[in-house]
Coordinates of C-alpha atoms in Angstrom, one line a residue:
M533 CA -188.5 -55.4 8.6
S534 CA -191.4 -55.2 6.3
Q535 CA -191.0 -56.0 2.6
R536 CA -192.8 -53.2 1.3
T537 CA -192.0 -49.8 1.1
L538 CA -193.4 -46.9 3.0
Q539 CA -195.0 -45.8 -0.4
D540 CA -196.6 -49.1 -1.1
V541 CA -198.0 -49.2 2.6
R542 CA -199.4 -45.5 1.9
Q543 CA -201.1 -46.8 -1.3
E544 CA -202.6 -49.8 0.5
I545 CA -203.9 -47.2 3.0
L546 CA -205.6 -45.1 0.3
R547 CA -207.0 -47.8 -1.4
T548 CA -208.5 -49.7 1.6
R549 CA -209.5 -46.3 3.4
K550 CA -208.5 -47.8 6.9
V551 CA -205.3 -48.9 8.7
T552 CA -205.6 -52.6 9.7
P553 CA -203.7 -54.3 12.3
E554 CA -201.5 -55.6 9.5
I555 CA -201.0 -52.2 8.1
L556 CA -200.2 -50.8 11.3
K557 CA -197.6 -53.7 12.1
E558 CA -195.9 -52.8 8.8
L559 CA -195.6 -49.1 9.8
E560 CA -194.3 -50.1 13.2
D561 CA -191.4 -52.2 11.2
I562 CA -190.7 -49.4 8.8
Y563 CA -190.5 -46.6 11.5
A564 CA -188.7 -49.0 13.9
D565 CA -185.2 -47.4 13.4
L566 CA -185.6 -43.7 14.7
T567 CA -182.3 -42.7 13.0
Q568 CA -183.9 -43.3 9.9
I569 CA -186.8 -41.1 10.3
D570 CA -186.5 -37.6 8.8
F571 CA -188.9 -34.9 8.2
D572 CA -190.3 -36.3 4.8
K573 CA -190.9 -39.5 6.5
A574 CA -192.4 -38.3 9.5
D575 CA -194.8 -36.1 7.5
V576 CA -196.3 -39.3 6.0
L577 CA -197.7 -40.0 9.3
F578 CA -199.3 -36.4 9.6
R579 CA -200.7 -37.1 6.0
I580 CA -202.3 -40.8 7.0
K581 CA -204.1 -39.1 9.9
Q582 CA -205.4 -36.1 8.0
L583 CA -206.8 -38.0 5.1
N584 CA -210.6 -38.0 4.9
H585 CA -212.7 -41.0 5.9
I586 CA -209.8 -42.9 6.8
E587 CA -210.7 -45.4 9.5
L588 CA -207.9 -45.0 12.3
T589 CA -207.6 -46.9 15.4
E590 CA -206.5 -45.7 19.0
K591 CA -203.4 -47.9 18.4
Y592 CA -202.5 -45.8 15.5
K593 CA -202.7 -42.6 17.5
D594 CA -200.3 -44.0 20.2
F595 CA -198.0 -45.1 17.5
F596 CA -198.2 -41.5 15.8
V597 CA -197.5 -39.8 18.8
D598 CA -194.6 -41.9 20.0
R599 CA -192.8 -42.0 16.6
I600 CA -193.1 -38.2 15.9
A601 CA -192.2 -37.2 19.6
S602 CA -189.4 -39.6 19.6
F603 CA -188.1 -38.4 16.3
L604 CA -188.2 -34.6 17.4
L605 CA -186.7 -35.2 20.8
G606 CA -184.6 -38.3 20.2
F607 CA -182.2 -37.8 17.4
G608 CA -181.3 -35.0 14.8
Q609 CA -179.0 -31.9 15.6
S610 CA -180.8 -30.9 18.9
P611 CA -181.7 -33.9 20.9
D612 CA -183.9 -33.4 24.1
E613 CA -185.0 -30.1 22.8
I614 CA -187.1 -28.6 19.5
D615 CA -185.1 -26.2 17.5
A616 CA -186.4 -23.7 15.2
E617 CA -186.4 -25.8 12.4
E618 CA -188.2 -28.5 14.1
G619 CA -190.5 -26.2 15.7
K620 CA -191.4 -24.5 12.2
W621 CA -191.9 -27.8 10.8
L622 CA -194.3 -29.0 13.6
R623 CA -196.3 -25.8 13.8
G624 CA -197.1 -26.2 10.2
R625 CA -198.6 -29.3 10.9
I626 CA -200.8 -28.8 13.9
I627 CA -203.0 -26.1 12.5
H628 CA -206.4 -27.8 13.2
R629 CA -205.4 -29.2 16.7
D630 CA -207.3 -32.3 16.6
E631 CA -207.1 -35.1 19.3
Y632 CA -203.8 -36.3 17.5
D633 CA -202.3 -32.8 17.8
R634 CA -203.5 -32.5 21.2
A635 CA -202.3 -35.7 22.2
L636 CA -198.6 -35.3 20.4
L637 CA -198.1 -31.9 22.2
E638 CA -199.2 -33.2 25.7
E639 CA -196.6 -36.2 25.1
L640 CA -193.9 -33.4 24.1
E641 CA -194.6 -31.3 27.2
N642 CA -194.3 -34.4 29.4
R643 CA -191.1 -35.8 28.0
L644 CA -189.6 -32.3 28.1
E645 CA -190.8 -31.8 31.8
N646 CA -189.1 -34.9 32.6
I647 CA -185.7 -33.6 31.4
D648 CA -186.2 -30.0 32.8
R649 CA -186.9 -28.4 29.6
K650 CA -190.2 -26.5 28.3
L651 CA -192.5 -26.7 25.0
P652 CA -191.8 -23.4 23.2
N653 CA -194.7 -21.0 23.8
Y654 CA -195.7 -21.0 20.1
L655 CA -196.5 -24.8 20.2
K656 CA -198.5 -24.9 23.5
K657 CA -202.0 -25.9 23.5
N658 CA -204.5 -23.3 23.0
N659 CA -208.0 -23.2 24.8
Y660 CA -210.5 -25.2 22.8
L661 CA -212.9 -22.2 21.9
I662 CA -210.0 -20.1 20.9
S663 CA -208.7 -22.9 18.7
R664 CA -212.1 -23.2 17.0
F665 CA -212.3 -19.4 16.8
E666 CA -209.1 -19.1 15.0
D667 CA -210.0 -22.0 12.8
I668 CA -213.0 -20.0 11.6
L669 CA -211.0 -16.7 11.0
Y670 CA -208.6 -18.7 9.2
Y671 CA -211.3 -20.2 6.6
S672 CA -213.1 -17.1 6.6
R673 CA -210.7 -16.0 3.7
Y674 CA -212.6 -18.3 1.3
F675 CA -215.4 -15.8 1.7
S676 CA -213.4 -13.9 -0.9
F677 CA -214.2 -16.2 -3.3
I678 CA -217.6 -14.7 -3.8
A679 CA -215.9 -11.6 -4.9
V680 CA -213.7 -13.4 -7.4
V681 CA -216.7 -15.4 -8.8
G682 CA -218.6 -12.0 -9.0
A683 CA -215.5 -10.2 -10.8
I684 CA -215.1 -12.6 -13.3
L685 CA -218.6 -13.2 -14.2
S686 CA -219.2 -9.5 -14.5
S687 CA -215.9 -9.1 -16.6
F688 CA -217.3 -11.6 -19.0
I689 CA -220.6 -9.8 -19.4
L690 CA -219.0 -6.6 -20.1
F691 CA -216.6 -8.2 -22.6
I692 CA -219.9 -9.4 -24.2
Q693 CA -221.4 -6.0 -24.1
G694 CA -218.0 -4.4 -25.5
F695 CA -218.2 -6.8 -28.3
G696 CA -221.7 -6.0 -29.0
L697 CA -220.9 -2.4 -29.4
I698 CA -218.5 -3.1 -32.0
I699 CA -220.8 -5.3 -33.8
K700 CA -223.2 -2.3 -33.6
G701 CA -221.0 0.3 -34.9
L702 CA -219.6 -2.1 -37.9
V703 CA -223.4 -2.8 -39.1
G704 CA -224.2 0.7 -38.8
F705 CA -221.4 1.5 -40.9
F706 CA -221.8 -0.8 -43.4
H707 CA -225.6 -0.1 -43.7
N708 CA -224.7 3.5 -44.4
P709 CA -221.4 3.9 -45.5
T710 CA -221.9 7.8 -46.6
E711 CA -222.5 8.6 -42.7
R712 CA -219.7 10.5 -41.0
Y713 CA -217.1 8.3 -39.2
E714 CA -218.0 9.8 -35.9
A715 CA -220.6 7.5 -35.1
L716 CA -218.4 4.4 -35.9
F717 CA -215.6 6.1 -33.8
E718 CA -217.7 6.7 -30.8
Q719 CA -218.9 3.0 -30.7
L720 CA -215.3 1.7 -30.7
V721 CA -214.2 4.1 -28.0
S722 CA -217.3 3.1 -26.0
S723 CA -216.2 -0.5 -26.4
V724 CA -212.5 0.1 -25.5
D725 CA -213.8 1.8 -22.1
V726 CA -216.0 -1.2 -21.5
F727 CA -213.0 -3.7 -22.1
L728 CA -210.8 -1.9 -19.9
F729 CA -213.4 -1.8 -17.1
A730 CA -213.7 -5.6 -17.6
L731 CA -210.0 -5.9 -17.5
V732 CA -210.0 -3.9 -13.9
L733 CA -212.7 -6.8 -12.7
I734 CA -210.3 -9.6 -14.0
I735 CA -207.1 -8.1 -12.2
F736 CA -209.3 -7.5 -9.1
G737 CA -210.4 -11.1 -9.4
V738 CA -207.0 -12.5 -9.9
G739 CA -205.7 -10.4 -7.1
V740 CA -208.1 -11.3 -4.5
Y741 CA -207.7 -15.1 -5.6
E742 CA -204.0 -15.1 -5.1
L743 CA -203.9 -13.2 -1.9
F744 CA -206.6 -14.8 0.2
I745 CA -207.1 -18.3 -1.3
A746 CA -204.0 -19.8 -3.2
N747 CA -201.3 -19.1 -5.9
I748 CA -202.7 -19.8 -9.4
D749 CA -199.8 -21.2 -10.9
P750 CA -199.2 -24.8 -9.9
E751 CA -195.8 -26.3 -9.1
D752 CA -195.7 -28.3 -12.1
K753 CA -196.1 -25.1 -14.5
P754 CA -193.6 -22.7 -15.6
A755 CA -193.5 -19.5 -13.4
D756 CA -194.0 -17.4 -16.3
T757 CA -197.5 -18.5 -17.6
R758 CA -198.9 -15.2 -16.7
P759 CA -197.9 -11.3 -17.4
T760 CA -195.8 -9.8 -14.7
W761 CA -198.2 -7.2 -14.4
L762 CA -200.7 -9.7 -13.3
K763 CA -198.7 -11.3 -10.7
I764 CA -200.2 -10.2 -7.4
S765 CA -198.2 -11.0 -4.4
S766 CA -199.3 -8.0 -1.9
V767 CA -202.0 -5.6 -1.4
D768 CA -199.7 -2.9 -2.9
D769 CA -199.2 -5.0 -6.1
L770 CA -203.1 -5.1 -6.4
K771 CA -203.5 -1.4 -5.9
S772 CA -201.1 -0.7 -8.6
S773 CA -202.3 -2.9 -11.2
L774 CA -205.7 -1.6 -10.7
G775 CA -204.7 1.9 -10.6
K776 CA -202.9 2.0 -13.8
V777 CA -206.0 0.3 -15.6
I778 CA -208.4 2.4 -14.0
L779 CA -206.2 5.4 -15.2
M780 CA -206.7 4.3 -18.7
V781 CA -210.4 3.9 -18.1
L782 CA -210.6 7.4 -17.0
I783 CA -208.5 8.6 -19.9
V784 CA -210.7 6.8 -22.4
S785 CA -214.0 8.2 -20.7
F786 CA -212.5 11.8 -20.9
F787 CA -211.8 11.2 -24.9
K788 CA -215.4 9.9 -25.2
H789 CA -217.3 12.5 -23.6
V790 CA -214.8 15.3 -25.6
L791 CA -216.1 13.3 -28.9
E792 CA -219.7 13.6 -27.7
I793 CA -219.4 17.7 -27.5
S794 CA -220.4 19.0 -30.6
A795 CA -218.2 21.8 -32.3
E796 CA -220.7 24.3 -31.8
M797 CA -220.4 23.9 -28.0
W798 CA -216.9 24.8 -27.9
S799 CA -215.9 28.2 -26.2
P800 CA -212.6 29.8 -25.5
T801 CA -213.2 28.6 -21.7
A802 CA -214.1 25.0 -22.7
L803 CA -211.0 24.9 -24.9
L804 CA -208.8 25.9 -22.0
Y805 CA -210.6 23.4 -19.6
L806 CA -210.1 20.7 -22.4
A807 CA -206.3 21.7 -22.5
I808 CA -205.7 21.6 -18.7
G809 CA -207.5 18.1 -18.5
I810 CA -205.2 16.9 -21.4
L811 CA -202.1 18.3 -19.2
L812 CA -203.6 16.6 -16.4
I813 CA -203.7 13.2 -18.2
A814 CA -200.2 13.5 -19.6
G815 CA -198.9 14.1 -16.0
A816 CA -200.7 11.4 -14.8
L817 CA -199.1 8.9 -17.5
Y818 CA -195.9 10.4 -16.8
L819 CA -196.0 9.9 -13.1
T820 CA -197.2 6.3 -13.7
H821 CA -194.4 5.6 -16.0
K822 CA -191.9 6.9 -13.5
S823 CA -193.2 4.8 -10.7
G824 CA -193.1 1.7 -12.8
S825 CA -189.3 2.4 -13.9
E826 CA -188.3 3.2 -10.4
T827 CA -189.9 -0.2 -9.2
E828 CA -188.2 -2.3 -11.8
R829 CA -184.9 -0.6 -11.0
S830 CA -185.2 -1.4 -7.5
K831 CA -186.1 -4.9 -8.4
S832 CA -183.3 -5.4 -10.7
K833 CA -180.7 -4.1 -8.0
E834 CA -182.3 -6.3 -5.7
N835 CA -181.9 -9.3 -7.9
S836 CA -178.2 -8.2 -8.6
S837 CA -177.2 -8.0 -5.0
I838 CA -178.5 -11.4 -4.6
A839 CA -176.6 -12.8 -7.4
K840 CA -173.6 -11.2 -6.0
E841 CA -173.9 -12.5 -2.6
L842 CA -174.3 -16.1 -4.1
L843 CA -171.3 -15.4 -6.2
E844 CA -169.0 -14.6 -3.3
E845 CA -170.7 -17.5 -1.5
T846 CA -169.6 -19.7 -4.0
L847 CA -166.1 -18.4 -4.4

């Protein structure tokens, strides 16, 4: 039995960037007792072969295939077969289908055939071209990073423009305080309009990043580091968040255009249209608030039912 722990051996591999015969012998000693291998311990073998620029030998591949296949079929709750838990674990680690993965699946298939069992269909080897095409489809999601960067840069530019409008309005006000406040008010409303559209771009960038690339909050940070309305878990969440902010943009734009119309241009018909527009905006705000309240109530009921089930299981 090796005097060093598995963690020590893994650190040695990271340092030397290769699996030497001496290190392989230590790994063989550590994994000699198959009854002591669990998912975490087996996962280390996958991580070693997935490390970039690690020098591996054919002997490591044989060792890797033998230990993983023996772990999956030799012991556990379902010997001589791959159960749902084992299949899910393995499927999550053979995405790339490299030569190690293909050799492992072939070994599993041969061992199962010897005992008149079959490898689950979702683990069977795909055609090489199909596997490569699936890899291309999988990694094509990173093209969305272009949209994320573009949205964030555009929002930054808009924030600067909005701040410039505020400065321009304040400078004009202090330069000529006797001037009517409408000019300053118009500048401030315009800046709010620009800021809101910048927020739309930020929400879009954050939403696309979380939907297509990765979760923003790392595991070592609290789950509440962002506002709840900015946590995007589905396309519907993204549409809902964008829709609310876009509605505010339209309301501010409507208000800004109303201010730009001089008092002499108002007529009874124009006033009627203004009243209808205000009513429509009020209705849109009411429906948005009602929809948000119903969503919160449904989530609250769901959390309450989950808590009740957990309490019943405990009792």
